[in-house]
Amino acid sequence: MSGARRLRALFHPQSIALIGASDNSGWSLGTFNNLRDHGFPGRVHLVNHRAAQVHGEKAYRALKAVPEPVDLAYVMVPTDAVLPVLREGAGLGIGTYVILTAGFGETGSEGARREEEIIEFARERGLTVLGPNGNGFINAAAGITPYGLPIPPPLLRGPVGVVLQSGGLASSVLSFAQSRNIGISLLVSMGNESMLSVADIVRYLVDDPDTKVIALFLESVRQPAEFAAVARLALAAGKPIVALKVGRSDKARHTAQAHTGALAGDDNVVDAVFRQLGVIRVRSLEDLIITAGLLARGPLPGPRLGVVTPSGGASEIIADRAQDEGLELPAYAPETVAALAAMLPGFATVANPLDVTGYVVVDRTLLGRALEIVTGDPGIDAVLLLAELPRDEPADPALARALFGATARRVAASPRPVVVVSNALTDITPVGRAYQASTGYPPVVGGMEHGLSAIGAAVRWSRAYRDAAAAAPESSSLTNVPGSLPSARTAPSGSPGISVTDLPGTPPAARTSPSGALSRTDLAGSPPPSWADLPRADPPGAGTGATGVWAEDRAAALLASYGVPVVPSHRVDDEDAAVAASVAVGYPVVIKAVSGAIAHKSDVGAVRLALADEPAVRDAYRAVRNAARAAGAGDAGVIVQPYRTGGIELITGVVRDPAWGLVLAVGLGGIWVEVLRDAALRVLLGGPIGPAEVRRALGELRGAAILRGARGIAPPDLDRVADVVARISEVAIGLGDRLESLEVNPLLVRGMQVEALDALVTWRG
Amino acid sequence: MSGARRLRALFHPQSIALIGASDNSGWSLGTFNNLRDHGFPGRVHLVNHRAAQVHGEKAYRALKAVPEPVDLAYVMVPTDAVLPVLREGAGLGIGTYVILTAGFGETGSEGARREEEIIEFARERGLTVLGPNGNGFINAAAGITPYGLPIPPPLLRGPVGVVLQSGGLASSVLSFAQSRNIGISLLVSMGNESMLSVADIVRYLVDDPDTKVIALFLESVRQPAEFAAVARLALAAGKPIVALKVGRSDKARHTAQAHTGALAGDDNVVDAVFRQLGVIRVRSLEDLIITAGLLARGPLPGPRLGVVTPSGGASEIIADRAQDEGLELPAYAPETVAALAAMLPGFATVANPLDVTGYVVVDRTLLGRALEIVTGDPGIDAVLLLAELPRDEPADPALARALFGATARRVAASPRPVVVVSNALTDITPVGRAYQASTGYPPVVGGMEHGLSAIGAAVRWSRAYRDAAAAAPESSSLTNVPGSLPSARTAPSGSPGISVTDLPGTPPAARTSPSGALSRTDLAGSPPPSWADLPRADPPGAGTGATGVWAEDRAAALLASYGVPVVPSHRVDDEDAAVAASVAVGYPVVIKAVSGAIAHKSDVGAVRLALADEPAVRDAYRAVRNAARAAGAGDAGVIVQPYRTGGIELITGVVRDPAWGLVLAVGLGGIWVEVLRDAALRVLLGGPIGPAEVRRALGELRGAAILRGARGIAPPDLDRVADVVARISEVAIGLGDRLESLEVNPLLVRGMQVEALDALVTWRG
């Protein structure tokens, strides 16, 4: 049976056995009541090996005593009894199980062993298991609710699929959705995800016709590659995923040897990968449901909002929030202004946001008529109407119904999406729900604060959706299908170990080929191997177990061998050689000690800059050797390089995130990374990223203005920068699974010249 | 009659006349219904000069026809008829008026004239007027509701005073407060504030025993000094002010001549002044009411929260939000851990935040018992209990009531404040309200998202309250009473105009006196005048109408004359003098052209740095003269200064905000201000700020780490920096009302040496 059919079977049982049903268990009673109260159309069988009656109904002593076929076993027995239940069920041909019982992997290694045991059995016998340690699911669309915690009535059916890694939140999510009159299709509490993962359920929901949008509560993404693959499917299918991912407060991970590790803290990586995958990240339960509810109605075509309100104060709140969300409130077109001016009272000011004034108290049609005019404005993408549903039965229900009906018709006839937003976040009451139902009034988004968050998110998702549809092959991280995940597990041999590297310091201006891909002669004098060409062999030393850190000379040579432009560098063994090398590269020069034992050379005095003549070079040679010795690096190597001044220092690094794999970080050097931690991240899920995506990443930096040429600094050639950074991401992927991090810091940019001045590679070991 | 008594009379009428009452007016009907439906205990008289019956009641043709005394006239007549109504009312001895009628200052100059006319008449006759163009007030405490827009029932009485600059928001505010079961004392819609301002109403609420906290919706603060004074009174009285101030999206104001203007954009100034005054700024209607509701219960003693929840997922959401708000979740004390471990099921993990686990379904007392243990923890300041009120009548009301009652007793007995927070923001339903009332259950804060915002704000307010109580005289901006606003309206004479300034370049290490105040010999060799000593005379040129810009030499001389350390500077008139000056200050030197016509000298080539010998000085002299001429500065002056390298560049400026007066901005130079706009602001409302406050301001900078000594930079003497910056704020205030801005950029800090390298003063024209 295919995965989709197995899940369909799991979520659509026609009979359910509650195994371990007991009057003493809140879970048992809750599940039984849920099935009864929310209209499960099939049969419920109670199994208790001691009691003949549970919850006032007949109970069976064993599963095999149940006289009818059972589709789904809902298992609440003690931990030790779970495997026997599965055995019995498998013997009876029961294929699908929800295991509520805890005491498995979440409790430690002994529990993990037990969990492994039951899942191995389930796999062998072809059983489908949700859980263990999960509360089950709520198939609202079909009225099938085997769920262990209370489901607040009424259970509203609707377009939102919900997947929770914390089943305890289900009641809150359902209550809140209900208060917004937002219905759900299917809610699943994942438990330990031993067989079925979040990605599996999302994949099911992507294909589920009852589900228009998917809302996730995530503590951790346990199967990142699968999650990424299914997120891409969802985006391609136009089904938005909205996620509340907790753990923002976790300490950023620090990798000792590279700055990049600190920049790419776990939570920043989550932000980056979600953005790359078109997953909308929200920070509250309210935003999760409100945003999902809005997106269930389809994309929003663009950021230009026309706003219609009956209040100046509310208009200003909306203007502030719109700016927060990157939304625009363009001036209305002349014809819109003229029509509004003709219709509104003389003391009204026609502007966007529009305040039709308190005169609505006198003429209650004012707001609807203004809405109709604004929906015709050619310069806006969507309309925000600030309006309230009645909370209690109004004094004149017929008039109210007529007004709501008129607005509903205007919204339906509008050539642009209309989003109705209430002032503050209060429940849509049963009276309000009834008015919506009877007048066809559109959904009302809950309050300006969360409403503008949702509109902002919807606009961003809609853009990601369009971009994904239109994506060039270049943006591989978004459009690659799961099967194309890179399998490069090896690294080049031979090329590192070169002791003197002398790549041209000022390579010819390199241009990208029309496709945006690197051409073979782009970066240096010699044609670089392309990523796909990288030889498949262990990096030198890996075979002998040597790991740790490759300091500047080896790292730079490695980069140079793959066409990354690197500052010319001569390794020298004595003072005379240092002087000769200085003459060769031209004064002034830099002298550095290089050793895997010294990650931050300048901190230990192992770098001397701006050496202008022979005596300075001789002094410096001795000084850095001594400094390296003092730092415990023994007889470190010494290199001579030309001294570069001016330009802009970038940092480019690729570091391995424990969940998401290689992550590229680019940022400006100096205080930008050291104090501000200003870096743009891209997770290399789908392979290296292209130059166009690098340019987008650079544009996200807080210091992006520097790159556009701040006062007194020549603007760098960003196409060239993007080529080099993209190349670095290629090289990192090509280095395979043993790579921990690859960092170029600084990458110096002077106009068209882009050059790695220093580099560091660390290997896992 | 005192202001307080007049307002008391306004808000406590025993009879109200609705003047301009009409069946055709929604406002009239609304006001009439509000008075009837919300239990106004006095008499309502309807006045309409044509109709004998309005709203089904007898109407009088004129005010004088009303047979009983009228305490409050609620005026809804056409604009032109307002003054005649006031005349008639004054003649009848009616002292208080709400004017709903619009068409006054908000419509332009003709309306402003009309408004001036009525307010002048009211002043003459000693009338009290709220409005015009305002909806009135809702005195919920006394059941007096002359308000022109619908008041949703039920109107809950409680501790929150509300002042709105947008009357249209009243319904939303009341609905939302009601949904949180938060009552109000008095709500006032301000209208045009022609006689009564927000500050007046806040002052009344500070003294109002029914009001524990004050919630404001502000579009602009029309009387900043009065507002500041009353905000200080509120803080001193322990009555929190929470404000939703819109206009965040307004473009930051740019003052052409000084960077400081861009740093001190209007909205940043509002942030700064609110922080200085202890006013809590929120960004949503939800936060306004939820935060006010929480603060109505008193201060929170500190940021250390103990969290008790029944859900791991919720615990993680709370942990994330707590970090956002600067709250701490310390580990529980060993005795707390032991007690929790003994009580909770074995599979629970004892931690803060605490998840008592889904076992609450089995043992519903678990949460309450855990709460009781955690409230005893000595290492926390307050407890957050995650819990829900019932939305609908529970299946077993007696059990539910017992559980809520038990929790209520535990909260009442807790030695630490307990804040109950619900999962998401849904209404407290009538059933929930009834449970609260019958069990004494504490207020429930609405949802984790807004709840944590409110707790964070409450902790910050509580700190400001304690700080204000404990403030040393030094923090004049917080503790000065309104009467002590500086009256310095004049500036020194005589001192500027000096053409050669030669203050010591390396003044002796200056220390603050023990009180933190500047001693007379702190800053330079000669004793500086103290702020109070500044001579009271116009700055030179002011008398003759000369204004504009004072460039470096005049500005620096002015600063130096008041003891601000300034780099030595020689004004020279020819090449030979330049060489002589260079020898005097020592090579290398800087040569600059100085002219009021050149604000940014380096942009036009009028600065030459690092001149090492005589030929370089001669070249540079000619070059900067030519550059200045080319920039239109004619025969600009030329100055010679020593060339300083190394150290940290600060920018310190004082700029005049149109609303709040002089604002001090301090920041780090270079990209910090130019790209990141990283500056800390202090509004100089109560006089200059002291060195301790300057140190706090420096600590707020994003780049504060630089000041603690970033890698490779010697840490500056921050006491010395604080003294100099405080001195600059003194000088700015002493320069009087004509000062537009005073900027020192850069203020160079090298260890203990702090020196103004350049300065600029602009005067108001």
PDB file of N, CA, C and O in Angstrom, chain A residues 491-517:
ATOM      1  N   ALA A 491      35.867  14.263  -1.304  1.00  0.00           N
ATOM      2  CA  ALA A 491      36.552  15.527  -1.530  1.00  0.00           C
ATOM      3  C   ALA A 491      37.713  15.309  -2.481  1.00  0.00           C
ATOM      4  O   ALA A 491      38.143  14.182  -2.711  1.00  0.00           O
ATOM      5  N   PRO A 492      38.210  16.401  -3.034  1.00  0.00           N
ATOM      6  CA  PRO A 492      39.284  16.257  -4.025  1.00  0.00           C
ATOM      7  C   PRO A 492      40.587  15.795  -3.391  1.00  0.00           C
ATOM      8  O   PRO A 492      40.840  16.038  -2.226  1.00  0.00           O
ATOM      9  N   SER A 493      41.374  15.139  -4.146  1.00  0.00           N
ATOM     10  CA  SER A 493      42.690  14.745  -3.652  1.00  0.00           C
ATOM     11  C   SER A 493      43.730  15.434  -4.508  1.00  0.00           C
ATOM     12  O   SER A 493      43.459  15.933  -5.579  1.00  0.00           O
ATOM     13  N   GLY A 494      44.924  15.428  -4.023  1.00  0.00           N
ATOM     14  CA  GLY A 494      46.015  15.926  -4.844  1.00  0.00           C
ATOM     15  C   GLY A 494      46.190  17.418  -4.789  1.00  0.00           C
ATOM     16  O   GLY A 494      47.283  17.911  -4.513  1.00  0.00           O
ATOM     17  N   SER A 495      45.131  18.160  -4.980  1.00  0.00           N
ATOM     18  CA  SER A 495      45.328  19.594  -5.110  1.00  0.00           C
ATOM     19  C   SER A 495      45.859  20.262  -3.829  1.00  0.00           C
ATOM     20  O   SER A 495      46.757  21.073  -3.918  1.00  0.00           O
ATOM     21  N   PRO A 496      45.342  19.943  -2.650  1.00  0.00           N
ATOM     22  CA  PRO A 496      45.928  20.605  -1.494  1.00  0.00           C
ATOM     23  C   PRO A 496      47.335  20.070  -1.243  1.00  0.00           C
ATOM     24  O   PRO A 496      47.770  19.092  -1.833  1.00  0.00           O
ATOM     25  N   GLY A 497      48.030  20.694  -0.346  1.00  0.00           N
ATOM     26  CA  GLY A 497      49.377  20.275  -0.059  1.00  0.00           C
ATOM     27  C   GLY A 497      50.420  21.079  -0.824  1.00  0.00           C
ATOM     28  O   GLY A 497      51.593  21.019  -0.526  1.00  0.00           O
ATOM     29  N   ILE A 498      49.946  21.817  -1.789  1.00  0.00           N
ATOM     30  CA  ILE A 498      50.844  22.723  -2.509  1.00  0.00           C
ATOM     31  C   ILE A 498      51.377  23.753  -1.515  1.00  0.00           C
ATOM     32  O   ILE A 498      50.628  24.350  -0.765  1.00  0.00           O
ATOM     33  N   SER A 499      52.673  23.965  -1.489  1.00  0.00           N
ATOM     34  CA  SER A 499      53.197  24.873  -0.476  1.00  0.00           C
ATOM     35  C   SER A 499      53.325  26.301  -0.973  1.00  0.00           C
ATOM     36  O   SER A 499      53.358  27.225  -0.200  1.00  0.00           O
ATOM     37  N   VAL A 500      53.380  26.498  -2.251  1.00  0.00           N
ATOM     38  CA  VAL A 500      53.419  27.862  -2.770  1.00  0.00           C
ATOM     39  C   VAL A 500      52.285  28.028  -3.771  1.00  0.00           C
ATOM     40  O   VAL A 500      52.166  27.266  -4.723  1.00  0.00           O
ATOM     41  N   THR A 501      51.464  28.993  -3.518  1.00  0.00           N
ATOM     42  CA  THR A 501      50.350  29.251  -4.420  1.00  0.00           C
ATOM     43  C   THR A 501      50.571  30.613  -5.027  1.00  0.00           C
ATOM     44  O   THR A 501      50.879  31.556  -4.324  1.00  0.00           O
ATOM     45  N   ASP A 502      50.426  30.711  -6.275  1.00  0.00           N
ATOM     46  CA  ASP A 502      50.633  32.010  -6.879  1.00  0.00           C
ATOM     47  C   ASP A 502      49.615  32.278  -7.960  1.00  0.00           C
ATOM     48  O   ASP A 502      49.918  32.334  -9.146  1.00  0.00           O
ATOM     49  N   LEU A 503      48.413  32.445  -7.535  1.00  0.00           N
ATOM     50  CA  LEU A 503      47.361  32.775  -8.492  1.00  0.00           C
ATOM     51  C   LEU A 503      47.460  34.248  -8.820  1.00  0.00           C
ATOM     52  O   LEU A 503      47.966  35.038  -8.052  1.00  0.00           O
ATOM     53  N   PRO A 504      46.978  34.633  -9.964  1.00  0.00           N
ATOM     54  CA  PRO A 504      47.065  36.052 -10.334  1.00  0.00           C
ATOM     55  C   PRO A 504      46.327  36.902  -9.301  1.00  0.00           C
ATOM     56  O   PRO A 504      45.200  36.602  -8.909  1.00  0.00           O
ATOM     57  N   GLY A 505      46.985  37.936  -8.841  1.00  0.00           N
ATOM     58  CA  GLY A 505      46.366  38.811  -7.837  1.00  0.00           C
ATOM     59  C   GLY A 505      45.231  39.623  -8.396  1.00  0.00           C
ATOM     60  O   GLY A 505      44.291  39.956  -7.706  1.00  0.00           O
ATOM     61  N   THR A 506      45.303  39.967  -9.643  1.00  0.00           N
ATOM     62  CA  THR A 506      44.245  40.775 -10.245  1.00  0.00           C
ATOM     63  C   THR A 506      43.725  40.071 -11.475  1.00  0.00           C
ATOM     64  O   THR A 506      44.123  40.376 -12.606  1.00  0.00           O
ATOM     65  N   PRO A 507      42.857  39.103 -11.250  1.00  0.00           N
ATOM     66  CA  PRO A 507      42.343  38.343 -12.386  1.00  0.00           C
ATOM     67  C   PRO A 507      41.545  39.246 -13.310  1.00  0.00           C
ATOM     68  O   PRO A 507      41.050  40.288 -12.883  1.00  0.00           O
ATOM     69  N   PRO A 508      41.427  38.877 -14.567  1.00  0.00           N
ATOM     70  CA  PRO A 508      40.634  39.684 -15.486  1.00  0.00           C
ATOM     71  C   PRO A 508      39.192  39.733 -15.001  1.00  0.00           C
ATOM     72  O   PRO A 508      38.718  38.829 -14.342  1.00  0.00           O
ATOM     73  N   ALA A 509      38.552  40.825 -15.327  1.00  0.00           N
ATOM     74  CA  ALA A 509      37.157  40.979 -14.919  1.00  0.00           C
ATOM     75  C   ALA A 509      36.369  39.767 -15.385  1.00  0.00           C
ATOM     76  O   ALA A 509      36.322  39.458 -16.571  1.00  0.00           O
ATOM     77  N   ALA A 510      35.808  39.074 -14.440  1.00  0.00           N
ATOM     78  CA  ALA A 510      35.042  37.878 -14.794  1.00  0.00           C
ATOM     79  C   ALA A 510      33.570  38.233 -14.881  1.00  0.00           C
ATOM     80  O   ALA A 510      33.075  39.026 -14.112  1.00  0.00           O
ATOM     81  N   ARG A 511      32.917  37.661 -15.814  1.00  0.00           N
ATOM     82  CA  ARG A 511      31.480  37.888 -15.974  1.00  0.00           C
ATOM     83  C   ARG A 511      30.772  36.554 -15.907  1.00  0.00           C
ATOM     84  O   ARG A 511      31.326  35.521 -16.236  1.00  0.00           O
ATOM     85  N   THR A 512      29.564  36.608 -15.483  1.00  0.00           N
ATOM     86  CA  THR A 512      28.799  35.374 -15.529  1.00  0.00           C
ATOM     87  C   THR A 512      28.338  35.156 -16.953  1.00  0.00           C
ATOM     88  O   THR A 512      28.173  36.088 -17.728  1.00  0.00           O
ATOM     89  N   SER A 513      28.150  33.920 -17.292  1.00  0.00           N
ATOM     90  CA  SER A 513      27.576  33.614 -18.583  1.00  0.00           C
ATOM     91  C   SER A 513      26.100  33.996 -18.541  1.00  0.00           C
ATOM     92  O   SER A 513      25.542  34.223 -17.486  1.00  0.00           O
ATOM     93  N   PRO A 514      25.471  34.108 -19.709  1.00  0.00           N
ATOM     94  CA  PRO A 514      24.084  34.604 -19.724  1.00  0.00           C
ATOM     95  C   PRO A 514      23.165  33.813 -18.795  1.00  0.00           C
ATOM     96  O   PRO A 514      22.246  34.368 -18.209  1.00  0.00           O
ATOM     97  N   SER A 515      23.407  32.563 -18.633  1.00  0.00           N
ATOM     98  CA  SER A 515      22.521  31.760 -17.789  1.00  0.00           C
ATOM     99  C   SER A 515      22.733  32.053 -16.329  1.00  0.00           C
ATOM    100  O   SER A 515      21.991  31.587 -15.485  1.00  0.00           O
ATOM    101  N   GLY A 516      23.724  32.834 -15.999  1.00  0.00           N
ATOM    102  CA  GLY A 516      24.013  33.089 -14.594  1.00  0.00           C
ATOM    103  C   GLY A 516      24.958  32.059 -14.009  1.00  0.00           C
ATOM    104  O   GLY A 516      25.443  32.214 -12.910  1.00  0.00           O
ATOM    105  N   ALA A 517      25.247  31.030 -14.737  1.00  0.00           N
ATOM    106  CA  ALA A 517      26.149  30.002 -14.214  1.00  0.00           C
ATOM    107  C   ALA A 517      27.591  30.414 -14.486  1.00  0.00           C
ATOM    108  O   ALA A 517      27.874  31.244 -15.339  1.00  0.00           O
TER     109      ALA A 517
END
